[in-house]
Tab-separated table of C-alpha atoms in Angstrom:
chain	number	residue	atom	x	y	z
A	1	GLY	CA	0.036	0.101	0.012
A	2	ILE	CA	0.910	3.578	-0.158
A	3	GLN	CA	3.571	4.899	2.291
A	4	VAL	CA	3.227	8.329	3.872
A	5	GLU	CA	6.403	9.748	5.797
A	6	GLN	CA	6.361	13.053	7.611
A	7	SER	CA	9.223	15.140	8.831
A	8	PRO	CA	10.558	16.162	11.159
A	9	PRO	CA	9.041	13.645	13.906
A	10	ASP	CA	9.468	16.401	16.527
A	11	LEU	CA	9.994	20.120	16.663
A	12	ILE	CA	10.247	22.608	19.531
A	13	LEU	CA	9.685	26.228	18.468
A	14	GLN	CA	9.570	29.542	20.509
A	15	GLU	CA	6.578	31.572	20.068
A	16	GLY	CA	6.740	33.729	17.065
A	17	ALA	CA	8.873	31.409	14.956
A	18	ASN	CA	7.814	29.983	11.633
A	19	SER	CA	8.093	26.356	10.605
A	20	THR	CA	7.548	23.962	7.639
A	21	LEU	CA	6.251	20.407	8.119
A	22	ARG	CA	6.762	17.877	5.292
A	23	CYS	CA	4.840	14.962	4.054
A	24	ASN	CA	6.046	12.582	1.234
A	25	PHE	CA	3.760	9.934	-0.238
A	26	SER	CA	4.770	7.064	-2.420
A	27	ASP	CA	1.938	6.873	-4.988
A	28	SER	CA	-0.585	9.107	-6.704
A	29	VAL	CA	-3.433	10.396	-4.375
A	30	ASN	CA	-7.034	11.409	-4.802
A	31	ASN	CA	-7.188	13.282	-1.520
A	32	LEU	CA	-4.652	14.643	0.905
A	33	GLN	CA	-5.568	16.208	4.213
A	34	TRP	CA	-3.771	18.098	7.059
A	35	PHE	CA	-4.926	17.684	10.517
A	36	HIS	CA	-4.022	18.815	13.833
A	37	GLN	CA	-4.555	16.535	16.850
A	38	ASN	CA	-5.157	18.421	20.058
A	39	PRO	CA	-4.252	16.997	23.509
A	40	TRP	CA	-7.638	15.367	24.011
A	41	GLY	CA	-7.358	13.404	20.904
A	42	GLN	CA	-9.638	15.490	18.501
A	43	LEU	CA	-8.400	15.424	14.744
A	44	ILE	CA	-8.977	18.901	13.522
A	45	ASN	CA	-9.089	19.661	9.707
A	46	LEU	CA	-6.625	21.965	8.716
A	47	PHE	CA	-6.611	21.546	4.859
A	48	TYR	CA	-8.105	19.271	2.183
A	49	ILE	CA	-5.306	19.836	-0.569
A	50	PRO	CA	-4.703	17.072	-3.193
A	51	SER	CA	-2.877	19.571	-5.251
A	52	GLY	CA	-2.110	23.420	-5.298
A	53	THR	CA	-1.861	25.997	-2.466
A	54	LYS	CA	-4.190	27.117	0.251
A	55	GLN	CA	-3.905	29.536	3.241
A	56	ASN	CA	-6.041	29.900	6.292
A	57	GLY	CA	-4.843	32.639	8.513
A	58	ARG	CA	-1.262	31.916	9.743
A	59	LEU	CA	-1.414	28.594	8.105
A	60	SER	CA	-0.870	27.586	4.557
A	61	ALA	CA	-0.152	24.316	2.664
A	62	THR	CA	1.163	23.250	-0.736
A	63	THR	CA	0.918	20.038	-2.424
A	64	VAL	CA	2.924	19.143	-5.485
A	65	ALA	CA	1.077	15.972	-6.636
A	66	THR	CA	3.573	15.273	-9.416
A	67	GLU	CA	6.424	15.204	-7.097
A	68	ARG	CA	4.400	13.360	-4.285
A	69	TYR	CA	4.920	15.758	-1.375
A	70	SER	CA	3.066	18.163	0.589
A	71	LEU	CA	4.160	21.081	2.907
A	72	LEU	CA	2.393	22.705	5.889
A	73	TYR	CA	3.690	26.123	7.027
A	74	ILE	CA	2.953	27.573	10.147
A	75	SER	CA	3.988	31.276	10.587
A	76	SER	CA	4.299	33.322	13.714
A	77	SER	CA	3.592	30.212	16.027
A	78	GLN	CA	1.614	30.419	19.231
A	79	THR	CA	1.444	28.093	22.187
A	80	THR	CA	-1.918	26.930	20.973
A	81	ASP	CA	-0.489	25.407	17.764
A	82	SER	CA	1.144	22.687	19.988
A	83	GLY	CA	0.063	19.291	19.339
A	84	VAL	CA	0.650	16.505	16.657
A	85	TYR	CA	0.192	17.393	13.026
A	86	PHE	CA	-0.775	14.388	10.604
A	87	CYS	CA	-0.795	14.189	6.962
A	88	ALA	CA	-3.292	11.693	5.455
A	89	VAL	CA	-3.773	10.575	1.880
A	90	GLU	CA	-6.305	8.534	0.007
A	91	SER	CA	-4.499	6.795	-2.802
A	92	THR	CA	-6.352	6.182	-6.141
A	93	GLY	CA	-8.648	3.201	-6.011
A	94	THR	CA	-9.135	3.002	-2.188
A	95	ALA	CA	-12.187	5.187	-1.967
A	96	SER	CA	-12.209	7.158	1.226
A	97	LYS	CA	-9.658	5.194	3.055
A	98	LEU	CA	-7.053	7.532	4.607
A	99	THR	CA	-3.464	6.359	5.131
A	100	PHE	CA	-1.943	8.551	7.823
A	101	GLY	CA	1.812	9.645	8.304
A	102	THR	CA	3.392	9.039	11.801
A	103	GLY	CA	2.939	12.705	12.497
A	104	THR	CA	5.082	15.748	13.648
A	105	ARG	CA	4.954	16.542	17.339
A	106	LEU	CA	5.167	20.199	17.699
A	107	GLN	CA	5.963	22.024	20.985
A	108	VAL	CA	5.787	26.005	21.011
A	109	THR	CA	7.338	27.501	23.992
A	110	LEU	CA	7.117	30.835	25.478
B	1	LYS	CA	-24.262	22.120	11.907
B	2	ALA	CA	-23.295	19.864	14.535
B	3	GLY	CA	-20.113	17.835	14.240
B	4	VAL	CA	-19.473	14.126	14.469
B	5	THR	CA	-20.484	12.707	17.684
B	6	GLN	CA	-18.992	9.615	19.318
B	7	THR	CA	-20.380	7.831	22.421
B	8	PRO	CA	-19.187	6.943	24.912
B	9	ARG	CA	-16.040	8.904	25.182
B	10	TYR	CA	-14.447	6.506	27.624
B	11	LEU	CA	-14.856	2.808	28.309
B	12	ILE	CA	-13.142	0.197	30.707
B	13	LYS	CA	-13.582	-3.247	29.778
B	14	THR	CA	-11.863	-6.707	30.767
B	15	ARG	CA	-10.409	-9.265	28.448
B	16	GLY	CA	-12.890	-11.389	26.797
B	17	GLN	CA	-15.595	-9.027	26.969
B	18	GLN	CA	-17.279	-7.323	23.971
B	19	VAL	CA	-18.039	-3.534	23.166
B	20	THR	CA	-20.072	-1.359	21.006
B	21	LEU	CA	-19.087	1.999	20.168
B	22	SER	CA	-21.289	4.403	18.300
B	23	CYS	CA	-20.818	7.222	15.693
B	24	SER	CA	-23.400	9.815	14.518
B	25	PRO	CA	-22.123	11.511	11.459
B	26	ILE	CA	-22.646	15.336	10.316
B	27	SER	CA	-26.111	15.653	9.135
B	28	GLY	CA	-26.271	15.038	5.262
B	29	HIS	CA	-23.123	12.866	5.482
B	30	ARG	CA	-23.507	9.428	4.155
B	31	SER	CA	-19.992	7.791	4.598
B	32	VAL	CA	-18.636	6.839	7.825
B	33	SER	CA	-15.135	5.477	8.441
B	34	TRP	CA	-13.618	4.112	11.536
B	35	TYR	CA	-9.861	4.299	12.620
B	36	GLN	CA	-7.788	2.949	15.498
B	37	GLN	CA	-4.985	4.788	16.914
B	38	THR	CA	-2.552	3.363	19.370
B	39	PRO	CA	1.130	4.641	20.284
B	40	GLY	CA	2.772	1.780	18.391
B	41	GLN	CA	0.696	1.463	15.266
B	42	GLY	CA	-0.472	5.014	14.773
B	43	LEU	CA	-3.796	5.849	13.011
B	44	GLN	CA	-5.116	2.956	11.037
B	45	PHE	CA	-8.169	2.398	9.039
B	46	LEU	CA	-10.519	-0.136	10.244
B	47	PHE	CA	-13.378	0.059	7.973
B	48	GLU	CA	-15.893	2.394	5.938
B	49	TYR	CA	-19.721	2.288	5.387
B	50	PHE	CA	-21.717	4.039	2.672
B	51	SER	CA	-25.520	3.477	2.276
B	52	GLU	CA	-25.485	0.679	4.983
B	53	THR	CA	-22.993	-1.228	3.118
B	54	GLN	CA	-19.305	-1.813	3.962
B	55	ARG	CA	-17.230	-0.576	1.175
B	56	ASN	CA	-13.728	-0.942	2.429
B	57	LYS	CA	-11.960	-2.778	5.121
B	58	GLY	CA	-8.765	-2.527	6.753
B	59	ASN	CA	-6.278	-5.260	7.861
B	60	PHE	CA	-8.013	-6.279	11.092
B	61	PRO	CA	-9.158	-9.583	12.536
B	62	GLY	CA	-12.907	-10.568	12.217
B	63	ARG	CA	-13.346	-9.724	15.946
B	64	PHE	CA	-13.862	-6.145	14.669
B	65	SER	CA	-17.278	-5.638	12.916
B	66	GLY	CA	-19.428	-2.650	12.033
B	67	ARG	CA	-22.663	-1.734	10.545
B	68	GLN	CA	-24.516	1.387	9.178
B	69	PHE	CA	-28.047	2.288	9.734
B	70	SER	CA	-30.470	3.992	7.541
B	71	ASN	CA	-29.934	7.289	9.156
B	72	SER	CA	-26.104	6.863	8.484
B	73	ARG	CA	-25.240	6.250	12.127
B	74	SER	CA	-22.976	3.563	12.655
B	75	GLU	CA	-21.794	1.295	15.165
B	76	MET	CA	-18.501	-0.806	15.424
B	77	ASN	CA	-18.278	-3.894	17.769
B	78	VAL	CA	-15.050	-5.538	19.034
B	79	SER	CA	-15.843	-8.939	20.510
B	80	THR	CA	-13.482	-11.211	22.899
B	81	LEU	CA	-11.393	-8.031	23.810
B	82	GLU	CA	-7.643	-8.437	24.160
B	83	LEU	CA	-5.153	-6.089	25.870
B	84	GLY	CA	-3.860	-4.895	22.373
B	85	ASP	CA	-7.301	-3.582	21.637
B	86	SER	CA	-6.710	-0.616	24.079
B	87	ALA	CA	-6.774	2.373	21.835
B	88	LEU	CA	-8.435	5.530	20.676
B	89	TYR	CA	-11.346	4.855	18.260
B	90	LEU	CA	-11.872	7.585	15.969
B	91	CYS	CA	-14.932	7.920	13.603
B	92	ALA	CA	-15.106	10.234	10.385
B	93	SER	CA	-17.679	11.106	8.175
B	94	SER	CA	-17.907	12.722	4.740
B	95	VAL	CA	-20.604	13.654	2.362
B	96	SER	CA	-20.073	10.671	-0.092
B	97	LEU	CA	-17.405	8.183	-1.049
B	98	GLY	CA	-13.913	9.271	-2.159
B	99	THR	CA	-12.285	12.576	-2.865
B	100	ASP	CA	-14.026	14.228	-0.067
B	101	THR	CA	-12.998	16.053	3.072
B	102	GLN	CA	-13.410	13.764	6.115
B	103	TYR	CA	-14.419	15.272	9.387
B	104	PHE	CA	-13.493	13.408	12.537
B	105	GLY	CA	-15.366	12.972	15.999
B	106	PRO	CA	-13.727	13.102	19.350
B	107	GLY	CA	-13.047	9.601	19.677
B	108	THR	CA	-13.762	6.909	22.148
B	109	ARG	CA	-10.878	5.990	24.399
B	110	LEU	CA	-11.100	2.056	25.068
B	111	THR	CA	-9.017	0.703	27.820
B	112	VAL	CA	-8.989	-3.150	28.222
B	113	LEU	CA	-7.719	-4.467	31.486
């Protein structure tokens, strides 16, 4: 099946810093989503982005489907950004089955 | 519009028992998927239902089963619980099958003693 790798696995930032999280996938995809998992376990949708670039406030994402990677940018980080960020993909022919990466654990300190 | 709801939020069971978890999708969503999250294996797909039919199944033993009702609500059942079934079980809903944003519920945290 499709492989999804995320880097870095852990990231510690000071408040106000910027960061880039990367997601590489091994096959073509119909769907790519970025999620933030809060300390209580809730997965919160950040972006649905199988290709192209999107922005939402301090967050933006870019997926280059032909090169099989996606990037999540966090600017001016805040302590509330702490948590685990997951990339999940749906490969062609596996309708709605998301394959998750292992996540990037982000800690934003004061 | 209300989000995906899951009940119960927490469960403690003993080995050998069975458990049923419930998921109510967002109104208008007809596809429901289930995922298991453990520290060792991460997030893994269990199964997906659409129009009361299982459309896709992950690599889990037959002890894990599910169903979907005509109102799109879904239940999953785990029989003969094992210690390794302790996990966060997450339900996701989407409008339809494939190529669609999936929205997750808060999860049910199952502990097997």
